[in-house]
Amino acid sequence: GTQVKDVVIKSDAPSALLLDKHADYIAAYGSKKDDYEYTLSEYLRMSGIYWGLTVMDLMGQLTRMNQQEISDFIKSCQHDCGGVSASIGHDPHVLYTLSAVQILSLYDNVNVLDVDKVVEYVRGLQQEDGSFAGDKWGEIDTRFSFCAVATLALLGRLDAINMDKAVEFVLSCMNFDGGFGCRPGSESHAGQIYCCTGFLSIAGQLHQVNADLLGWWLCERQLPSGGLNGRPEKLPDVCYSWWVLASLKIIGRIHWIDKSKLRSFILACQDEETGGFADRPGDMVDPFHTLFGVAGLSLLGEGQIKDVNPVLCMPEDVLERLGLHPDLLSYSTPLVPAAIVFNRSSSSMS
Amino acid sequence: MYRDRKEWADLEPVPQDDGPNPVVKIAYSDKFTDVYDYFRALLKNDEKSDRALLLTAEAIELNAANYTVWHYRRVLLQALEKDLREEMRYITAIIEDQPKNYQVWHHRRMVVEWLNDPSEELEFIAEILSQDAKNYHAWQHRQWVIKEYKLWDSELEYVEQLLEEDVRNNSAWNQRHYIISHTTGYSDPAILNREVQYSLKQIKKAPHNESVWNYLKGILQDLGLSSHPGLLEQILELKETHCSPYLLGFLVDIYEDFLENTLEHHEEVLSKALELCELLAREKDTIRREYWSYVGRSLQTKYGSTSNRLIWIHSH
């Protein structure tokens, strides 16, 4: 049959951008009465704070958040090994180490942490084959390769790891369809593709990507509703507006998405009453999807939102301050003739 | 409640320290608070006991994504030298209940490694996949088990069974590529042709199927799509009865490969390719019209001269 797995956007779905509502939603998150969800997500609190602060900064509302409290919290989450945990009393992990460094970069205050120890921690996670474990328990995933280099890039310490080996491992995760999975052989997945293209950008190795092939796979994520899914035959989800779109931006092919249809989908994912974005229209909102909805709109050129960097998912002006300009492939217009060399009657030259 | 049990009376429960945005206690589930207050107490005292192990199970039941609880459980399993077979039964039940969680699968992998026994894995993973055939974690685990313990033999058969059930299962197509790459490889022309014919057969069953077209292109792209004998004819035949935007796009790819590798009939092939790009952009795959325009422009620029071959350089 020809049925496509997709959603249908109702005619009364939100179609205007409600930035003020989103700012109010984030500012109030965690202090609202409905705290069970907040408690349940303690194990990712550091990332939750990163999502909240980043989206507030993109909306020009960072000052509404409590910098001192957050900095103190981060400080108390750094462990002796140098790694940072999601929250107090939790174990360190590279995911939350990156989030912590990203947050402190927004505040231009990375020295709240013992930076040398952070670097040591990240260095210690690299395996012999170049891959990175997430923590001492050894789970390997290209997400962690990205977290490692993004952390070090923000700290100006990329020299701390074996970059050649790290690149070798990530490239070994490139699949027959041009995409990337979490480990060699794993199915291509938009989230992993974002991590790998982001990694290769930081590593200065984007030329190793088959941009046309991967760009095609990525633009195939767009469904008739305008939304993007993460792999074939899956429903659209607003967070893929980030993972897919940022990847396309990194490899210079963002024009291959129908921007106006995607924009409509993202806007439809807003909740007009509570503020925030949900994974798809009508569902419950959360800070994760709120960040990626707003960041996706930024990539689409939304004037009211600050420019977001597609590699690090942080405001461009923050990276400007840090002097960080990760590579992006350009949108190559088709090849330009350099010279007329032969005419048809002569022998071939290719 | 742990706070009411006399055998737990020796422990001082540790309330949650939330850092910023202090929690409003009213909204908590009482049981959740109780269990986690005592978990934090155990961690603080670094207690290694059977009651601690039991508590981790309760904490996991309330929040299976809390990775620190899983860490602690593993520390306890090793320190107390617990029966790992029992742990396998435990993690099996947890995964059945919450199969989309990184921690539970990583925990299972650790137990399998400690036991050095994969004998239950393929059947267990198949059971989980029967409930959700695309569970990303399950597929990772499956690939690891197969590679680590060399359990390749019956996997292709399993993949075919899944594709019978749902020919659009992208994970299964990925697994197909995984198995063949790691066993026979694709370099034997008989194997390559077998796979091409298998793909064409699946296309007839469900022409609008991204995965099979990506697979077909993937296995042929090294040798070149236009080099496979008879493929173009088969595709043109399918075009009459089982057309789709994917088929048309694949035809463009074949023509492009032809243009890259042959000198004859350029004008004819190019014009066919451009016509298809235009059809796709204008009518058959309009949401990706930018892509099809790009492909058309690229072909035009690269092969478009009627009387000259040109040297091309990239513009960036």
XYZ file of C-alpha atoms in Angstrom:
666
model
C 0.000 0.000 0.000
C 0.975 3.641 -0.207
C -0.013 4.781 3.297
C 2.596 7.026 4.779
C 3.135 7.085 8.536
C 2.489 10.734 9.403
C 0.342 13.111 11.445
C -2.407 15.384 10.210
C -2.217 18.963 11.363
C -5.600 20.260 12.378
C -6.789 23.524 10.880
C -6.945 25.173 14.328
C -3.361 24.287 15.221
C -1.205 27.244 16.317
C 0.269 29.122 13.373
C 1.844 32.147 15.044
C 5.071 32.063 17.043
C 4.342 32.520 20.755
C 7.782 33.346 22.108
C 6.595 35.159 25.227
C 4.550 32.162 26.286
C 7.565 29.882 25.814
C 9.773 32.161 27.874
C 7.190 32.190 30.671
C 6.910 28.391 30.486
C 10.654 27.864 30.871
C 11.087 30.532 33.524
C 8.448 28.826 35.657
C 9.543 25.251 34.962
C 10.547 23.380 38.102
C 8.767 25.691 40.465
C 5.291 24.776 39.290
C 2.931 22.584 41.264
C 3.119 19.669 38.907
C 6.493 18.493 40.121
C 6.336 14.739 39.674
C 7.666 14.996 36.131
C 10.392 17.323 37.376
C 11.406 14.817 40.055
C 11.393 11.921 37.639
C 13.784 13.790 35.363
C 16.359 14.469 38.055
C 18.648 11.942 36.403
C 19.072 14.366 33.489
C 18.768 17.664 35.379
C 22.030 19.146 34.014
C 20.823 18.665 30.443
C 17.411 20.008 31.435
C 19.052 23.195 32.673
C 21.089 23.452 29.461
C 17.907 23.111 27.367
C 16.113 25.760 29.421
C 18.937 28.280 29.502
C 19.806 27.887 25.847
C 16.264 28.434 24.660
C 15.931 31.443 26.971
C 19.147 32.902 25.576
C 17.962 32.314 22.018
C 14.834 34.267 22.926
C 16.896 36.995 24.597
C 15.543 36.085 28.043
C 18.544 34.536 29.779
C 18.526 37.128 32.538
C 15.323 35.670 33.944
C 17.258 32.594 35.087
C 19.235 32.417 38.305
C 22.894 32.336 37.308
C 24.324 32.120 40.814
C 22.140 29.228 41.911
C 22.900 27.350 38.727
C 26.648 27.921 38.973
C 26.648 26.704 42.578
C 24.668 23.659 41.540
C 27.124 22.815 38.765
C 30.061 23.198 41.080
C 28.568 20.698 43.474
C 28.059 18.238 40.619
C 31.707 17.894 39.675
C 33.175 14.685 41.076
C 36.735 13.877 42.085
C 37.345 12.154 38.775
C 36.588 15.466 37.049
C 33.336 14.359 35.469
C 30.047 16.088 36.122
C 26.806 14.372 37.125
C 23.240 15.181 36.150
C 22.434 16.272 39.661
C 23.692 16.138 43.223
C 24.175 12.576 44.382
C 24.201 11.168 40.860
C 27.169 9.662 39.073
C 29.290 11.563 36.542
C 28.719 11.051 32.824
C 30.006 12.672 29.644
C 26.482 13.771 28.673
C 26.146 15.935 31.775
C 29.758 17.047 31.618
C 29.027 18.573 28.218
C 25.784 20.160 29.421
C 27.594 21.716 32.371
C 30.321 23.167 30.154
C 27.717 24.485 27.729
C 25.818 26.201 30.545
C 28.946 27.772 31.962
C 29.964 28.906 28.473
C 26.664 30.773 28.183
C 27.641 32.558 31.383
C 31.304 32.910 30.360
C 32.262 31.200 33.586
C 33.762 27.778 32.892
C 36.181 28.214 35.771
C 33.403 27.349 38.171
C 34.634 23.849 37.284
C 38.135 22.498 37.623
C 38.727 22.599 33.876
C 41.893 20.491 33.891
C 40.025 17.746 35.695
C 37.180 17.904 33.192
C 39.720 17.455 30.410
C 41.295 14.508 32.218
C 37.911 12.908 32.680
C 37.052 13.210 28.992
C 40.484 11.989 27.930
C 40.047 8.960 30.171
C 36.844 7.945 28.436
C 38.526 7.373 25.080
C 38.987 3.714 24.159
C 41.715 2.048 22.133
C 39.633 2.000 18.981
C 39.075 5.754 19.256
C 35.513 5.510 20.546
C 34.305 7.116 23.770
C 32.520 5.509 26.681
C 29.818 7.521 28.407
C 31.163 6.780 31.849
C 33.186 4.188 33.736
C 30.609 1.490 32.913
C 31.706 1.460 29.312
C 28.674 2.043 27.107
C 30.010 3.091 23.691
C 28.003 5.418 21.450
C 28.844 8.061 18.846
C 26.801 10.446 20.993
C 29.668 10.278 23.442
C 32.248 10.993 20.729
C 30.345 14.191 20.048
C 30.015 15.065 23.728
C 33.741 14.566 24.209
C 34.915 16.807 21.384
C 32.229 19.425 21.962
C 33.284 19.681 25.613
C 36.941 19.983 24.709
C 36.263 22.454 21.889
C 34.435 24.760 24.305
C 37.395 24.526 26.672
C 39.957 24.977 23.929
C 41.505 21.598 24.736
C 40.939 19.415 21.672
C 44.575 18.363 21.835
C 43.821 16.212 24.877
C 42.522 13.233 22.925
C 43.697 11.093 20.017
C 41.709 12.870 17.324
C 42.824 10.628 14.448
C 41.575 7.536 16.249
C 38.407 9.310 17.304
C 37.716 10.209 13.661
C 38.501 6.663 12.552
C 35.880 5.291 14.918
C 33.161 7.746 13.895
C 33.820 7.067 10.210
C 33.528 3.352 10.911
C 29.935 4.099 11.895
C 29.083 5.447 8.444
C 26.495 3.239 6.774
C 25.634 2.221 3.217
C 22.976 4.939 3.088
C 25.454 7.675 4.020
C 24.070 7.976 7.543
C 25.532 7.112 10.953
C 24.420 4.963 13.857
C 25.537 4.665 17.453
C 28.123 1.955 16.841
C 29.550 0.385 13.669
C 26.715 -1.360 11.848
C 23.953 0.386 13.786
C 21.011 1.669 11.793
C 21.265 5.262 10.561
C 19.365 7.575 12.876
C 18.991 11.355 12.669
C 20.108 11.925 16.258
C 23.273 9.930 15.711
C 23.817 11.682 12.372
C 23.706 15.041 14.126
C 26.306 13.823 16.614
C 28.583 12.444 13.903
C 28.372 15.399 11.543
C 28.844 17.715 14.521
C 31.834 15.627 15.555
C 33.348 15.706 12.066
C 32.828 19.460 11.901
C 34.732 20.002 15.133
C 37.400 17.564 13.969
C 37.766 19.393 10.646
C 36.836 16.235 8.705
C 33.551 17.096 7.036
C 35.030 16.340 3.638
C 34.784 12.659 4.595
C 30.995 12.845 4.524
C 29.191 11.995 1.302
C 27.160 15.187 1.469
C 24.864 14.484 -1.475
C 24.053 10.957 -0.322
C 23.553 11.909 3.317
C 21.713 15.085 2.363
C 19.292 12.996 0.331
C 18.701 10.605 3.256
C 18.132 13.584 5.550
C 15.701 15.406 3.274
C 13.790 12.141 2.861
C 12.893 12.583 6.558
C 10.348 15.202 5.583
C 6.798 13.911 5.554
C 3.709 15.330 3.828
C 2.719 17.122 7.069
C 5.985 19.050 6.765
C 7.423 17.483 9.923
C 10.614 15.441 10.056
C 11.098 11.913 11.343
C 14.317 10.318 12.570
C 14.461 7.313 10.270
C 12.228 5.740 7.609
C 8.664 4.818 8.499
C 8.552 6.708 11.774
C 6.285 9.527 12.903
C 7.501 13.141 12.774
C 8.793 14.689 15.992
C 9.739 18.322 16.518
C 13.124 17.413 17.972
C 14.063 16.109 14.530
C 13.582 19.687 13.349
C 16.857 20.056 15.143
C 18.730 16.804 14.565
C 17.908 16.674 10.854
C 17.989 20.374 10.119
C 21.235 21.046 11.954
C 22.854 18.103 10.150
C 21.707 19.489 6.812
C 23.054 22.907 7.738
C 26.399 21.381 8.688
C 26.703 19.571 5.362
C 25.480 22.566 3.382
C 22.159 21.189 2.171
C 19.533 22.845 4.349
C 17.772 24.099 1.203
C 16.645 20.565 0.481
C 13.953 20.807 3.143
C 10.664 22.508 2.311
C 11.130 25.264 4.859
C 7.646 26.691 4.932
C 6.054 23.277 5.475
C 8.482 22.499 8.266
C 7.864 25.870 9.866
C 4.117 25.201 9.886
C 4.695 21.847 11.522
C 6.950 23.277 14.219
C 4.504 26.076 15.015
C 1.681 23.543 15.232
C 3.607 21.788 18.009
C 3.219 24.791 20.322
C 0.771 24.753 23.194
C -1.089 28.040 23.149
C -2.241 27.696 26.741
C 0.823 26.521 28.620
C 3.567 27.699 26.281
C 6.300 25.294 25.214
C 6.526 22.791 22.363
C 5.522 19.128 22.271
C 6.915 16.353 20.085
C 3.923 16.598 17.804
C 0.766 18.695 17.662
C -1.556 18.182 20.612
C 0.872 16.322 22.877
C 2.292 17.480 26.222
C 5.092 20.030 26.143
C 8.517 19.776 27.749
C 11.737 21.858 27.802
C 13.578 19.425 25.485
C 11.134 19.846 22.623
C 10.822 23.554 23.381
C 14.532 24.102 22.793
C 14.621 22.092 19.597
C 11.463 23.695 18.210
C 12.902 27.175 18.776
C 16.370 26.187 17.572
C 14.857 24.648 14.450
C 12.995 27.894 13.752
C 16.252 29.788 14.208
C 17.906 27.620 11.566
C 14.964 28.378 9.307
C 15.738 32.075 9.662
C 13.166 33.218 12.202
C 13.936 36.899 12.789
C 12.749 37.060 16.391
C 15.139 34.310 17.513
C 18.909 34.660 17.826
C 21.086 32.728 15.407
C 21.865 29.269 16.727
C 25.063 27.407 15.911
C 24.158 24.135 14.204
C 27.139 22.184 15.564
C 26.932 23.046 19.256
C 23.273 24.109 19.580
C 24.242 27.290 21.366
C 23.726 30.955 20.413
C 26.198 32.039 17.748
C 27.129 35.122 19.734
C 28.386 32.923 22.575
C 30.620 30.987 20.191
C 31.739 34.260 18.631
C 32.893 35.377 22.059
C 34.800 32.100 22.439
C 36.291 32.406 18.974
C 34.752 29.075 17.924
C 33.783 28.640 14.283
C 33.214 24.942 13.569
C 33.352 24.077 9.876
C 30.252 23.899 7.746
C 30.134 22.597 4.191
C 28.888 25.195 1.757
C 25.851 24.696 -0.419
C 27.781 23.987 -3.558
C 26.066 25.343 -6.565
C 26.698 22.914 -9.397
C 30.187 22.757 -10.772
C 31.532 25.758 -12.617
C 33.352 25.307 -15.906
C 37.010 26.188 -15.588
C 38.067 25.816 -19.168
C 36.975 24.299 -22.386
C 39.568 21.672 -23.097
C 38.404 19.167 -25.651
C 35.728 18.886 -28.204
C 33.910 15.679 -28.860
C 36.078 14.484 -31.672
C 39.080 14.095 -29.486
C 39.638 11.297 -27.033
C 38.026 11.290 -23.624
C 39.781 12.767 -20.690
C 37.984 11.472 -17.613
C 6.992 2.717 53.505
C 10.633 2.405 54.387
C 10.232 5.139 56.981
C 7.843 2.892 58.886
C 9.916 -0.299 58.797
C 11.858 -1.035 61.952
C 14.575 -2.943 60.105
C 15.370 0.333 58.298
C 15.283 2.458 61.416
C 19.063 2.628 61.637
C 19.254 4.729 58.456
C 18.738 8.472 58.269
C 16.799 9.228 55.060
C 18.348 11.899 52.846
C 15.875 14.287 51.236
C 16.317 15.408 47.644
C 18.628 18.353 47.093
C 17.348 19.989 43.982
C 19.743 22.882 43.677
C 17.891 25.605 41.802
C 14.089 25.715 41.757
C 13.354 24.002 45.076
C 10.686 21.399 44.840
C 7.208 21.827 46.196
C 6.870 18.698 48.341
C 3.105 18.415 48.115
C 3.083 17.149 44.570
C 5.477 14.232 45.100
C 4.247 10.758 45.229
C 4.822 9.747 48.837
C 6.185 6.389 47.907
C 8.649 7.919 45.468
C 9.992 10.270 48.109
C 10.251 7.477 50.626
C 12.161 5.084 48.380
C 14.565 7.673 47.020
C 15.252 9.257 50.415
C 16.411 5.837 51.590
C 18.338 5.198 48.390
C 20.287 8.381 48.931
C 20.976 7.274 52.506
C 22.398 3.976 51.298
C 24.613 5.745 48.776
C 25.844 8.142 51.391
C 26.848 5.288 53.682
C 28.084 3.184 50.784
C 26.069 0.319 52.228
C 26.470 -3.017 50.530
C 23.701 -5.304 51.690
C 20.814 -7.414 50.530
C 18.342 -4.834 51.694
C 20.179 -2.291 49.544
C 19.822 -4.543 46.524
C 16.106 -4.909 47.170
C 15.778 -1.164 47.470
C 17.457 -0.586 44.110
C 14.778 -2.773 42.551
C 12.103 -0.555 44.039
C 13.910 2.588 42.946
C 14.196 1.171 39.444
C 10.531 0.334 39.373
C 9.761 3.973 40.132
C 12.299 5.405 37.711
C 14.161 2.995 35.467
C 16.035 5.809 33.716
C 17.972 6.778 36.822
C 21.417 5.605 35.795
C 22.957 6.051 39.248
C 20.602 3.455 40.680
C 21.673 0.990 37.998
C 25.331 1.671 38.735
C 24.782 1.013 42.383
C 22.889 -2.183 41.648
C 25.842 -3.474 39.639
C 28.244 -2.563 42.405
C 26.033 -4.507 44.822
C 25.707 -7.508 42.529
C 29.469 -7.812 42.411
C 30.157 -6.984 46.069
C 27.530 -9.441 47.306
C 28.377 -12.023 44.652
C 24.744 -12.421 43.714
C 23.346 -15.118 41.465
C 23.622 -13.651 38.004
C 21.118 -16.094 36.538
C 18.574 -14.585 38.860
C 19.684 -11.166 37.686
C 19.069 -12.251 34.102
C 15.503 -13.146 35.024
C 15.153 -9.787 36.711
C 16.467 -7.718 33.815
C 14.371 -9.744 31.393
C 11.237 -8.721 33.255
C 12.304 -5.076 33.445
C 13.030 -4.860 29.740
C 9.711 -6.488 28.878
C 8.093 -3.704 30.839
C 10.266 -0.799 29.663
C 12.040 -1.735 26.465
C 12.932 1.815 25.329
C 15.547 2.758 27.866
C 19.367 2.822 27.505
C 20.114 1.716 31.052
C 18.185 -1.543 31.032
C 19.854 -2.789 27.865
C 23.315 -1.800 29.032
C 22.667 -3.603 32.291
C 21.629 -6.739 30.438
C 24.764 -6.576 28.321
C 26.903 -6.395 31.470
C 25.173 -9.424 32.962
C 25.597 -11.395 29.730
C 29.276 -10.451 29.712
C 29.750 -11.416 33.365
C 28.078 -14.766 32.729
C 29.721 -15.078 29.349
C 26.493 -16.685 28.241
C 24.537 -15.386 25.239
C 22.314 -18.446 24.927
C 19.076 -16.667 25.757
C 19.740 -13.492 23.843
C 18.542 -14.048 20.299
C 15.248 -15.484 21.467
C 14.747 -12.756 24.045
C 15.509 -9.938 21.602
C 13.197 -11.532 19.023
C 10.470 -11.486 21.652
C 11.010 -7.770 22.294
C 11.140 -7.049 18.569
C 7.871 -8.895 18.107
C 6.307 -6.111 20.180
C 8.176 -3.286 18.451
C 10.163 -4.382 15.454
C 12.155 -1.157 15.290
C 13.337 -0.842 18.883
C 16.719 0.796 18.365
C 18.192 -0.498 21.649
C 17.105 -4.050 20.920
C 18.793 -3.994 17.534
C 22.049 -2.649 19.024
C 22.049 -5.399 21.585
C 21.327 -7.981 18.913
C 24.204 -6.800 16.733
C 26.554 -6.907 19.700
C 25.526 -10.438 20.719
C 25.848 -11.755 17.183
C 29.252 -10.210 16.593
C 30.684 -10.973 20.021
C 29.576 -14.602 20.153
C 29.636 -15.299 16.423
C 25.988 -16.167 16.125
C 25.660 -15.264 12.455
C 24.227 -18.502 11.111
C 20.486 -18.110 11.337
C 20.261 -14.335 11.293
C 19.591 -13.860 7.589
C 16.652 -16.209 7.930
C 15.391 -14.170 10.888
C 15.709 -10.935 8.894
C 13.749 -12.440 6.015
C 11.014 -13.450 8.397
C 10.765 -9.897 9.718
C 10.680 -8.500 6.205
C 7.871 -10.914 5.390
C 5.945 -9.397 8.280
C 6.768 -5.797 7.415
C 8.739 -5.103 4.271
C 9.095 -1.466 5.338
C 11.055 -2.280 8.495
C 14.160 -0.146 8.047
C 15.918 -1.806 10.982
C 15.555 -5.187 9.321
C 17.002 -3.889 6.065
C 19.904 -2.450 8.014
C 20.379 -5.808 9.704
C 20.349 -7.533 6.344
C 23.228 -5.350 5.246
C 25.001 -5.976 8.545
C 24.802 -9.750 8.290
C 25.837 -10.021 4.679
C 28.684 -7.523 5.077
C 30.073 -9.537 7.969
C 29.652 -12.957 6.399
C 29.745 -13.468 2.641
C 30.148 -9.822 1.661
C 28.760 -8.419 -1.578
C 31.729 -8.865 -3.870
C 30.620 -12.234 -5.228
C 28.465 -11.347 -8.278
C 26.084 -14.208 -7.490
C 25.448 -12.817 -4.026
C 25.078 -9.272 -5.286
C 22.596 -10.386 -7.905
C 20.700 -12.437 -5.365
C 20.316 -9.315 -3.262
C 19.323 -7.176 -6.237
C 16.647 -9.665 -7.255
C 15.449 -10.005 -3.669
C 15.112 -6.212 -3.467
C 13.211 -6.001 -6.746
C 10.844 -8.688 -5.500
C 10.141 -6.669 -2.343
C 9.611 -3.560 -4.440
C 6.880 -5.341 -6.339
C 5.170 -6.114 -3.029
C 5.342 -2.534 -1.770
C 6.625 0.023 -4.268
C 6.471 2.973 -1.842
C 9.185 1.779 0.476
C 12.117 4.028 1.238
C 14.183 1.298 2.855
C 14.408 -1.137 -0.035
C 15.409 1.597 -2.460
C 18.106 2.884 -0.077
C 19.313 -0.700 0.318
C 19.429 -1.324 -3.419
C 21.327 1.877 -4.059
C 23.620 1.149 -1.124
C 24.712 -2.275 -2.316
C 25.252 -1.161 -5.913
C 26.864 2.228 -5.536
C 30.463 1.031 -5.238
C 30.347 -0.914 -8.464
C 28.053 1.610 -10.107
C 24.300 1.415 -10.610
C 24.562 1.317 -14.382
C 27.004 -1.563 -14.380
C 24.650 -4.211 -13.071
C 23.508 -6.302 -16.047
C 19.842 -6.003 -16.856
C 18.995 -3.736 -13.963
C 17.968 -0.737 -16.033
C 15.601 -2.899 -18.069
C 14.063 -4.367 -14.936
C 13.542 -0.925 -13.446
C 11.986 0.406 -16.647
C 9.633 -2.550 -16.616
C 8.690 -1.886 -12.987
C 8.055 1.742 -13.895
C 5.007 0.660 -15.882
C 3.324 -1.244 -13.083
C 4.916 -0.327 -9.763
C 5.999 3.272 -10.143
C 6.881 5.544 -7.223
C 8.958 8.678 -6.620
C 11.675 6.354 -5.317
C 11.760 4.426 -8.564
C 12.000 7.599 -10.585
C 14.783 8.879 -8.329
C 16.594 5.580 -8.701
C 16.357 5.875 -12.468
C 17.969 9.290 -12.247
C 20.755 7.684 -10.224
C 21.251 4.983 -12.844
C 21.376 7.539 -15.631
C 23.806 9.671 -13.653
C 26.065 6.696 -13.122
C 25.834 5.897 -16.821
C 26.806 9.448 -17.746
C 29.744 9.284 -15.382
C 31.097 6.063 -16.820
C 30.236 6.003 -20.501
C 30.727 8.299 -23.434
C 27.998 7.227 -25.785
C 24.408 8.430 -25.900
C 25.053 11.270 -23.524
C 22.455 13.591 -24.949
C 19.755 10.961 -24.891
C 20.489 9.754 -21.375
C 20.937 13.254 -20.038
C 17.641 14.401 -21.452
C 15.856 11.415 -19.877
C 17.457 12.177 -16.532
C 16.571 15.854 -16.715
C 13.002 15.032 -17.666
C 12.689 12.836 -14.574
C 14.195 15.503 -12.305
C 11.691 17.960 -13.629
C 8.799 15.531 -13.158
C 9.871 14.821 -9.588
C 10.309 18.491 -8.719
C 7.117 19.605 -10.380
C 4.763 16.757 -9.554
C 5.932 13.491 -8.005
C 8.044 14.624 -5.047
C 7.370 18.343 -4.738
C 8.365 18.595 -1.094
C 11.919 17.836 -2.221
C 11.862 20.031 -5.313
C 15.016 21.839 -4.208
C 16.877 18.542 -4.171
C 15.600 17.533 -7.626
C 16.418 20.957 -9.028
C 19.928 20.610 -7.648
C 20.356 17.185 -9.219
C 19.033 18.454 -12.543
C 21.300 21.504 -12.499
C 24.300 19.354 -11.556
C 23.675 16.954 -14.405
C 23.089 19.778 -16.834
C 26.242 21.580 -15.855
C 28.409 18.493 -15.778
C 27.193 16.730 -18.907
C 25.195 19.359 -20.701
C 27.503 20.501 -23.401
C 26.477 19.166 -26.763
C 29.773 19.597 -28.473
C 32.375 19.773 -25.774
C 33.598 17.944 -22.745
C 34.666 20.422 -20.150
C 36.898 20.294 -17.143
C 34.891 21.146 -14.059
C 35.965 22.422 -10.732
C 33.942 22.904 -7.619
C 32.779 26.436 -7.050
C 33.675 26.420 -3.337
